[in-house]
Short mmCIF file of C-alpha atoms (C1' of nucleotides) in Angstrom, two decimals:
data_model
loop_
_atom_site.label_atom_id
_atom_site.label_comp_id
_atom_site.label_asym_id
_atom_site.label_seq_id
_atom_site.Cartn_x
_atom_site.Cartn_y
_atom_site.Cartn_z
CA UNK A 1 14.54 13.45 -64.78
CA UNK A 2 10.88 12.31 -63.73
CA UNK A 3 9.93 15.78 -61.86
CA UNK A 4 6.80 16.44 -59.73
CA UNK A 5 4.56 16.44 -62.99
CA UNK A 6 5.75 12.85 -63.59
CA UNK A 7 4.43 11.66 -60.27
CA UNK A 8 1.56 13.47 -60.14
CA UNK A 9 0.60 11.27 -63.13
CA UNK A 10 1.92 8.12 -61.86
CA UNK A 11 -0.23 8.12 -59.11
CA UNK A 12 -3.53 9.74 -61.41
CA UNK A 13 -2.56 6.14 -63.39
CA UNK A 14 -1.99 3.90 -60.56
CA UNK A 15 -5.20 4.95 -59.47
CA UNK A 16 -7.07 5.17 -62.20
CA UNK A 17 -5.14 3.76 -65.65
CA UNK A 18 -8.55 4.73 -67.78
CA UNK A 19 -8.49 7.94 -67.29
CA UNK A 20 -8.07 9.83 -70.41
CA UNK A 21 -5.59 12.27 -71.68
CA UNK A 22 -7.86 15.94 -70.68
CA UNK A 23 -8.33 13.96 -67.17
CA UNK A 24 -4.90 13.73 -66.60
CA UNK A 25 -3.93 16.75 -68.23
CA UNK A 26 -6.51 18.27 -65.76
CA UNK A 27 -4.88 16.79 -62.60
CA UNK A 28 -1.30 18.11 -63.73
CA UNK A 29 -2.19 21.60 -64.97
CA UNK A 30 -1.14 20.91 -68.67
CA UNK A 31 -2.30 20.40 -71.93
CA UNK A 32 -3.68 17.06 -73.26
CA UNK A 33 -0.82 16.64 -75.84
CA UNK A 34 1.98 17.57 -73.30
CA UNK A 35 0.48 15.02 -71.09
CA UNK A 36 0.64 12.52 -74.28
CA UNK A 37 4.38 13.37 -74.74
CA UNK A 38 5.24 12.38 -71.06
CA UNK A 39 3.58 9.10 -70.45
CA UNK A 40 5.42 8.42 -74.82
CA UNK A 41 8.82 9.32 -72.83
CA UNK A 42 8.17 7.95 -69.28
CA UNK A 43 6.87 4.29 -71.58
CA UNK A 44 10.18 4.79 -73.66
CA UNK A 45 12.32 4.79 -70.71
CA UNK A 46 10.37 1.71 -69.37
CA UNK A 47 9.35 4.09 -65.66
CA UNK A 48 6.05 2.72 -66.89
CA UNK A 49 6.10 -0.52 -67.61
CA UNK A 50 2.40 -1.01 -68.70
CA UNK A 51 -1.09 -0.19 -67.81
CA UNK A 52 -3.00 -3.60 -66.25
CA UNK A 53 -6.28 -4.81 -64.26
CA UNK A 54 -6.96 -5.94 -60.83
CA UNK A 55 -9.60 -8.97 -60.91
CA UNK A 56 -10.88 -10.73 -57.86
CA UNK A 57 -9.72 -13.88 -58.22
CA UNK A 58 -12.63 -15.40 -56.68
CA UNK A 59 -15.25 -14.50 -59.53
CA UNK A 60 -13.33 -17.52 -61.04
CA UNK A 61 -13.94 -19.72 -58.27
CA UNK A 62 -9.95 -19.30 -56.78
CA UNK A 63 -11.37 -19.31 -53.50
CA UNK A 64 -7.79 -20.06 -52.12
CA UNK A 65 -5.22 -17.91 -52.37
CA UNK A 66 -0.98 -19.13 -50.69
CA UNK A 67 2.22 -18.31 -50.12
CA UNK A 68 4.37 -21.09 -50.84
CA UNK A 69 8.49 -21.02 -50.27
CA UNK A 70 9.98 -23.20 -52.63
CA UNK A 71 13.50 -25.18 -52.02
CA UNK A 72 14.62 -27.02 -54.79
CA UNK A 73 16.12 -30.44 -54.00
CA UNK A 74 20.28 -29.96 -55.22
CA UNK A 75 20.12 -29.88 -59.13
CA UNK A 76 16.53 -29.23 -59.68
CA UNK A 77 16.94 -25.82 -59.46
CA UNK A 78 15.80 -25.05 -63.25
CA UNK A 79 13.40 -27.65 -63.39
CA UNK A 80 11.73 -26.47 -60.65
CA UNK A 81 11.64 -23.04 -62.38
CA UNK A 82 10.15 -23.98 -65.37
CA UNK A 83 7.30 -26.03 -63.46
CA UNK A 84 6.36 -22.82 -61.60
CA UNK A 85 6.55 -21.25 -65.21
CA UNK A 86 4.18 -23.47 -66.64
CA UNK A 87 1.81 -23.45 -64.31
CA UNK A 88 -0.61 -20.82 -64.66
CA UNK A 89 -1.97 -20.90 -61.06
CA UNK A 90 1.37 -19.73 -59.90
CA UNK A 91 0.70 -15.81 -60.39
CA UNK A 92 3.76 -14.41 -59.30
CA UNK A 93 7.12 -16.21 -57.97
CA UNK A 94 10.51 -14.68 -57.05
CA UNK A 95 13.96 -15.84 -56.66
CA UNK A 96 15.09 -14.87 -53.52
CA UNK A 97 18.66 -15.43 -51.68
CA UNK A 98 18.28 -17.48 -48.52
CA UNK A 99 17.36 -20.89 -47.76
CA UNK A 100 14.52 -21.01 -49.96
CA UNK A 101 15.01 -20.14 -53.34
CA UNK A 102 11.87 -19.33 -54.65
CA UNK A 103 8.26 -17.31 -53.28
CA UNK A 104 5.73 -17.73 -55.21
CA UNK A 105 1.95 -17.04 -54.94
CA UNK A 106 -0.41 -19.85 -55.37
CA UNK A 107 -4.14 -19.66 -56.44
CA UNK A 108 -6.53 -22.67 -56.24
CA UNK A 109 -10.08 -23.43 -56.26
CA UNK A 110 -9.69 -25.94 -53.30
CA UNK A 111 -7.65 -27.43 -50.89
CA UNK A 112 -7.82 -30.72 -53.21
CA UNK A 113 -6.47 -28.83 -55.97
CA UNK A 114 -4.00 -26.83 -53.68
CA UNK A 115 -2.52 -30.44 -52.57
CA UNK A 116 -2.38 -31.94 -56.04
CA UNK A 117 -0.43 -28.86 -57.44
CA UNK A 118 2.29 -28.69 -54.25
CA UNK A 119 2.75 -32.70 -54.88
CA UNK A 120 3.45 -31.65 -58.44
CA UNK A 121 6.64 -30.01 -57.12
CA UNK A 122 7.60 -31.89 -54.21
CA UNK A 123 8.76 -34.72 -56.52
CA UNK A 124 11.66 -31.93 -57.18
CA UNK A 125 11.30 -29.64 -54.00
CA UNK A 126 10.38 -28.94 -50.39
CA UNK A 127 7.83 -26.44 -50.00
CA UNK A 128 6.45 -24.54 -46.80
CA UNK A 129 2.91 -23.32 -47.91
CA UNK A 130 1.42 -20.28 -46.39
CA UNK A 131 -2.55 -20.02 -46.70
CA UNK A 132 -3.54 -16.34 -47.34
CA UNK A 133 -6.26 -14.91 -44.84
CA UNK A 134 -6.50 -10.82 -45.24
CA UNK A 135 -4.59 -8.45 -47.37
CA UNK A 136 -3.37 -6.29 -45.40
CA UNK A 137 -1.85 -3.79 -47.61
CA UNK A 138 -2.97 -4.26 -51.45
CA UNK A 139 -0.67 -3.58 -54.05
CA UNK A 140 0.53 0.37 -53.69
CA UNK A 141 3.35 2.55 -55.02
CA UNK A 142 6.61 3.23 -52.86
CA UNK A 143 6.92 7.06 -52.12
CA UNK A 144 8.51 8.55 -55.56
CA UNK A 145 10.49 11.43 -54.23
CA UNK B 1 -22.19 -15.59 -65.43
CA UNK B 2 -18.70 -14.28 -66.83
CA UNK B 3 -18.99 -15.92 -70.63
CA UNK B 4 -15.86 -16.11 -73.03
CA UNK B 5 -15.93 -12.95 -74.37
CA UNK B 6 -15.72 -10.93 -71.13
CA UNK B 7 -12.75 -13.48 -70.15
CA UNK B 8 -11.36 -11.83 -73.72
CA UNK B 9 -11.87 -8.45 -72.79
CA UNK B 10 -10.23 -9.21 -69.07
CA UNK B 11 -7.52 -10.96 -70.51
CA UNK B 12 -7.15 -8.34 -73.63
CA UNK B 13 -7.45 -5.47 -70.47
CA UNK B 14 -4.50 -7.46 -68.51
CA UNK B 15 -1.97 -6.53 -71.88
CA UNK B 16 -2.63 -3.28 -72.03
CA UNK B 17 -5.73 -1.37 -69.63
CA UNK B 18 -5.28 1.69 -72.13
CA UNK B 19 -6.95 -0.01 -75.19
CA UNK B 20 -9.60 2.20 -76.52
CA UNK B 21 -13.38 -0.07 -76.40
CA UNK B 22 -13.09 0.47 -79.96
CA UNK B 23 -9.81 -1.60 -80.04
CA UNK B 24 -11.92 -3.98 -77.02
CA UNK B 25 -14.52 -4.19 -79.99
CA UNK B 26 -12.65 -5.69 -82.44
CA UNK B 27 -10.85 -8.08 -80.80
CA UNK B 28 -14.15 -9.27 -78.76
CA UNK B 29 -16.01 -8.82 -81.77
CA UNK B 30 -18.83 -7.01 -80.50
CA UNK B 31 -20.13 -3.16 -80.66
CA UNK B 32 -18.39 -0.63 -78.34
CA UNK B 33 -21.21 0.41 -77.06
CA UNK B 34 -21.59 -3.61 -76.16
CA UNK B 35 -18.16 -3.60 -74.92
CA UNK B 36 -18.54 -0.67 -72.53
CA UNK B 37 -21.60 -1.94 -71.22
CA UNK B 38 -19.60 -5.36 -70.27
CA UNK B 39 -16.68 -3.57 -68.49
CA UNK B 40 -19.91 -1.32 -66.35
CA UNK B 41 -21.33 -4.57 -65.47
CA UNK B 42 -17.70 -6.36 -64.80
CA UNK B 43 -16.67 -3.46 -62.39
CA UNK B 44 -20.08 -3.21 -60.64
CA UNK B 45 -19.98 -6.72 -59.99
CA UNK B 46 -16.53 -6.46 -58.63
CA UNK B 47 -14.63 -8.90 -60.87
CA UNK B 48 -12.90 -6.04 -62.44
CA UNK B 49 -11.52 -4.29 -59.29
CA UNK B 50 -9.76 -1.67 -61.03
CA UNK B 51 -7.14 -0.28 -63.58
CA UNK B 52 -3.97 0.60 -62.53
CA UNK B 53 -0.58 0.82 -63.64
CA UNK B 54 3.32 -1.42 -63.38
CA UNK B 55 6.33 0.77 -62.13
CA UNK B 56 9.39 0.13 -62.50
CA UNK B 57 10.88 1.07 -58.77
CA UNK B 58 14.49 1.03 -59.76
CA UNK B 59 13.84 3.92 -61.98
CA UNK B 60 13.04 5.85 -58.13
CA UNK B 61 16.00 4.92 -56.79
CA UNK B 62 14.21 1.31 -55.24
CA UNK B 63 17.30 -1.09 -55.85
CA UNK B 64 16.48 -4.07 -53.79
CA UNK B 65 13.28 -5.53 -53.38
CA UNK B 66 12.61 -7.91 -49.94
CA UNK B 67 10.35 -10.50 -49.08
CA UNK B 68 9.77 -10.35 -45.26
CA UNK B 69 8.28 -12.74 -43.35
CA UNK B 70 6.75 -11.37 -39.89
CA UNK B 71 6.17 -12.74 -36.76
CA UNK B 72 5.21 -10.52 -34.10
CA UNK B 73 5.60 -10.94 -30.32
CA UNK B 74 2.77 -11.85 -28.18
CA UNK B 75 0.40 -9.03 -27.75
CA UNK B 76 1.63 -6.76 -30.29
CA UNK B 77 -0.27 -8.39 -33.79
CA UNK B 78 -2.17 -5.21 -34.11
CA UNK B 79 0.64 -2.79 -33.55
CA UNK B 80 2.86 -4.47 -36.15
CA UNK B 81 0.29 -4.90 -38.48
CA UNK B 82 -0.31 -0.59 -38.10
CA UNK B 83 3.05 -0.50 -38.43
CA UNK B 84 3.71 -2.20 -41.87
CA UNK B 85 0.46 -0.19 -42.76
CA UNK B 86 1.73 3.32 -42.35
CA UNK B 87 5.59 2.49 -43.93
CA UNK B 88 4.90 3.12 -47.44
CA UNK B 89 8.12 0.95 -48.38
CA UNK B 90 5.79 -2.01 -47.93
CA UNK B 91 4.06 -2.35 -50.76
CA UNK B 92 2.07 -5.75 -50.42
CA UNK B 93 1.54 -7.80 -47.20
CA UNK B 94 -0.76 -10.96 -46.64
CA UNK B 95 -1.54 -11.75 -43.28
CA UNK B 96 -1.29 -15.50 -43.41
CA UNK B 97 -1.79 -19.02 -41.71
CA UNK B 98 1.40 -20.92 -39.83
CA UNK B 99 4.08 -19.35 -37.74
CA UNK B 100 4.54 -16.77 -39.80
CA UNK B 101 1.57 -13.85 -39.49
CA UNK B 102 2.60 -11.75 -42.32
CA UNK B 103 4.56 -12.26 -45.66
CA UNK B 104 5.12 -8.93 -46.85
CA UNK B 105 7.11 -7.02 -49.79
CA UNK B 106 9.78 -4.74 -49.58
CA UNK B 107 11.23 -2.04 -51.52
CA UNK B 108 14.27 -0.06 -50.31
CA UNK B 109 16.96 2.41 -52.02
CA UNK B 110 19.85 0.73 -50.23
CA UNK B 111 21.09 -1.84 -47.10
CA UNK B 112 20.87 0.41 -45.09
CA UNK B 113 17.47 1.83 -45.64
CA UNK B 114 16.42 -1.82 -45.49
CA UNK B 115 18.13 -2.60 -41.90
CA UNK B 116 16.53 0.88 -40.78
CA UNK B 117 13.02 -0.13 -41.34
CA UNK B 118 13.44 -3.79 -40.52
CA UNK B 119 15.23 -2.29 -36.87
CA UNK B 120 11.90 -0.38 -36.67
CA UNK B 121 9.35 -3.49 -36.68
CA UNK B 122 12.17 -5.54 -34.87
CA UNK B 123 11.00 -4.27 -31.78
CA UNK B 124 7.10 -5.79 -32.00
CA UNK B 125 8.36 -8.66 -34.15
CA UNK B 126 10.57 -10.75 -35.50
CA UNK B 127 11.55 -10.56 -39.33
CA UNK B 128 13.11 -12.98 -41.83
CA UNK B 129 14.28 -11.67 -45.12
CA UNK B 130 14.57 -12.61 -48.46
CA UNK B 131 16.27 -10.35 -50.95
CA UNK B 132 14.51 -10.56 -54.79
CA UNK B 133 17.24 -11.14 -57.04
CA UNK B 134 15.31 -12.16 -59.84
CA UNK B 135 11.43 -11.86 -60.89
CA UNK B 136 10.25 -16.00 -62.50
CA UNK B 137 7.18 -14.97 -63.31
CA UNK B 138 6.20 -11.69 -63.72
CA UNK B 139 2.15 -10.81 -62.22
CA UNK B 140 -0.50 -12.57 -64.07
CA UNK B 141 -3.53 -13.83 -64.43
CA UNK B 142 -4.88 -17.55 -63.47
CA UNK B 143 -6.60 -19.64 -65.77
CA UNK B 144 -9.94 -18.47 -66.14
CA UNK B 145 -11.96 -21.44 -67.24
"C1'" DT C 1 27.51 39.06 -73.91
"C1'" DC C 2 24.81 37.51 -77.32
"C1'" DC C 3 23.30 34.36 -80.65
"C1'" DA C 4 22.06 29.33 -81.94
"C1'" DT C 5 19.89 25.49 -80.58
"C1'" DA C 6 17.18 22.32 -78.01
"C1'" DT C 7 13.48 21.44 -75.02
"C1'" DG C 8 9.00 21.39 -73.57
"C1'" DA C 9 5.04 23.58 -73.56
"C1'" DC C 10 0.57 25.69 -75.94
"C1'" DC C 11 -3.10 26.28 -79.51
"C1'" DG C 12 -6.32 25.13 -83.11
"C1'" DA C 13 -8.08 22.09 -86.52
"C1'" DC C 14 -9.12 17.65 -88.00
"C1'" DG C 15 -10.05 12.87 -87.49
"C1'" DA C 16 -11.12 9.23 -84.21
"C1'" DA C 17 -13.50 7.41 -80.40
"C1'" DA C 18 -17.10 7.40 -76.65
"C1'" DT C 19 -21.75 8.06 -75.51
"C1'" DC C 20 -26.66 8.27 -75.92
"C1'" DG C 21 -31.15 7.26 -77.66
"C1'" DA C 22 -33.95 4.46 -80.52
"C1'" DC C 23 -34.71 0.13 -82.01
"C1'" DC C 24 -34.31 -5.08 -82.57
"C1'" DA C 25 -33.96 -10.07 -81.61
"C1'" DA C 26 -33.46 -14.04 -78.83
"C1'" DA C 27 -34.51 -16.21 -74.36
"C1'" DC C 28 -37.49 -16.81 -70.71
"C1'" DC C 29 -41.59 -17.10 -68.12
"C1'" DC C 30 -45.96 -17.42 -67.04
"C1'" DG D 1 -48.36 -17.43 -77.58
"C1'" DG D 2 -47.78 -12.82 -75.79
"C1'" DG D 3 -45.23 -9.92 -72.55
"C1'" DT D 4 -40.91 -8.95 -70.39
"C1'" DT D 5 -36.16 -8.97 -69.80
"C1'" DT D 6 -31.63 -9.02 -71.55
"C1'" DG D 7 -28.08 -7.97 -74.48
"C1'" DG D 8 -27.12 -6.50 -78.67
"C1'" DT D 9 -26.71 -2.98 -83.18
"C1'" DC D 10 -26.94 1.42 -85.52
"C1'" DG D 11 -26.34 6.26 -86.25
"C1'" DA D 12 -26.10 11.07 -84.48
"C1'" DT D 13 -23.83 14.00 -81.31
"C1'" DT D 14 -20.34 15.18 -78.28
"C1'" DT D 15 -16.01 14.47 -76.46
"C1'" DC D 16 -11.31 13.29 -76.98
"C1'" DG D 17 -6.71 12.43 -79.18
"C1'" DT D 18 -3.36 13.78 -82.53
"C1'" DC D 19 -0.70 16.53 -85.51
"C1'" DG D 20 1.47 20.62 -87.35
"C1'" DG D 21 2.86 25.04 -86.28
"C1'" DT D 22 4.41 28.34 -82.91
"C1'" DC D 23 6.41 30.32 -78.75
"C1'" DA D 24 9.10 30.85 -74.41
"C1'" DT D 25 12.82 29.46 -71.71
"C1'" DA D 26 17.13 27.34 -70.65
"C1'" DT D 27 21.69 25.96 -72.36
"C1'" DG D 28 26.11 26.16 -74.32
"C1'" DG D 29 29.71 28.29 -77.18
"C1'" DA D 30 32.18 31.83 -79.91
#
DNA sequence: TCCATATGACCGACGAAATCGACCAAACCC
DNA sequence: GGGTTTGGTCGATTTCGTCGGTCATATGGA
């Protein structure tokens, strides 16, 4: 279903998403419009999901970046939720089994700002905050074969 | 230093990275050749890190997605740290304040791949897992104003 | 076994987009 | 107020993407 060719230009994209059709179709050993046709079928059945950027968060002055576990007070669940949802500075959360219910990552400009937004959502939660010092692996792709 | 319009083109870039700098053109309302010259001075100055891709793992056999939390033993911070490094199956970690060292992320084809690797690092550390049953928000950007 | 069909690739031509050089205007700085 | 820098446009050239047509190979059925 996604063969060898497929990968090859998953990881060309993950690397690289820019790189044009003749680049990629240099990398895999075909033809520009072959290569066209794949990433139209690999898209279609959503293996590719979409083609983003990495920013450094800190050119906009988030100079703090956290972990924070989320555990809804009983019946808050979906508020809670829909607070993380609505606010922006939460750039990723997931709903996880266990004792806390929710991991989300947090960035802030400050630690002022970082206490003001937690307080936000310990009106409907506890939270255990983690403060982010080193990435120590960024973002990759799990081996595809 | 980073003005409105290259906060459009960022933001226009996190939809879709593949947009041509034609299509960056019109909705930024300059030139192209403006437009490129923006993203050359965004990516030199290291806001825009790079372009790169979203997956979807399930469609390589990934079916559960962890959170782990990682504490190593005394002594052996360096070794687990290699360790979540060179398993490819971890696809983010954050080395982090609190008891916790690392919060990392997960992907494995089955329960049993996942108590494999987490038996590997058991012996430098101790792990706490989270299974991802659901993604709340999806990756994306902060506010950038 | 052999034909019919489907799949996935290639090629070449045409239209679209990126790049490059020349030039221009506003801001800034003595 | 003149020179310099910065950031932009325009238009020509080159590069790239797309589309139609074609071909080879694999597949499935009579």
């Amino acid at each position: 279903m996604t063969d060898e060719i497929d990968q090859t230009l998953i990881a060309a994209l993950m690397e690289d998403s820019r790189r044009s059709l003749k680049a990629l179709a240099q990398i895999s050993g075909l033809s520009s419009p072959s290569v066209a046709e794949r990433l139209r079928r690999l898209e279609e059945r959503g293996v590719l999901k979409g083609y983003t950027v990495e920013i450094d968060p800190r050119h906009f002055g988030y100079q703090l970046q956290a972990i924070v576990r989320v555990r809804p007070l009983p019946g808050r669940l979906h508020e809670v939720e829909r607070l993380i949802q609505a606010t922006p500075e939460f750039t990723e959360c997931d709903k996880v089994t266990g004792e806390d219910c929710f991991i989300a990552r947090l960035h802030v400009r400050s630690m002022e700002q970082l206490d003001e937004l937690l307080d936000r959502i310990n009106g409907y939660a506890e939270t255990n905050t983690a403060i982010v010092k080193k990435t120590s692996v960024a973002r990759r792709l799990p081996p595809m074969n």
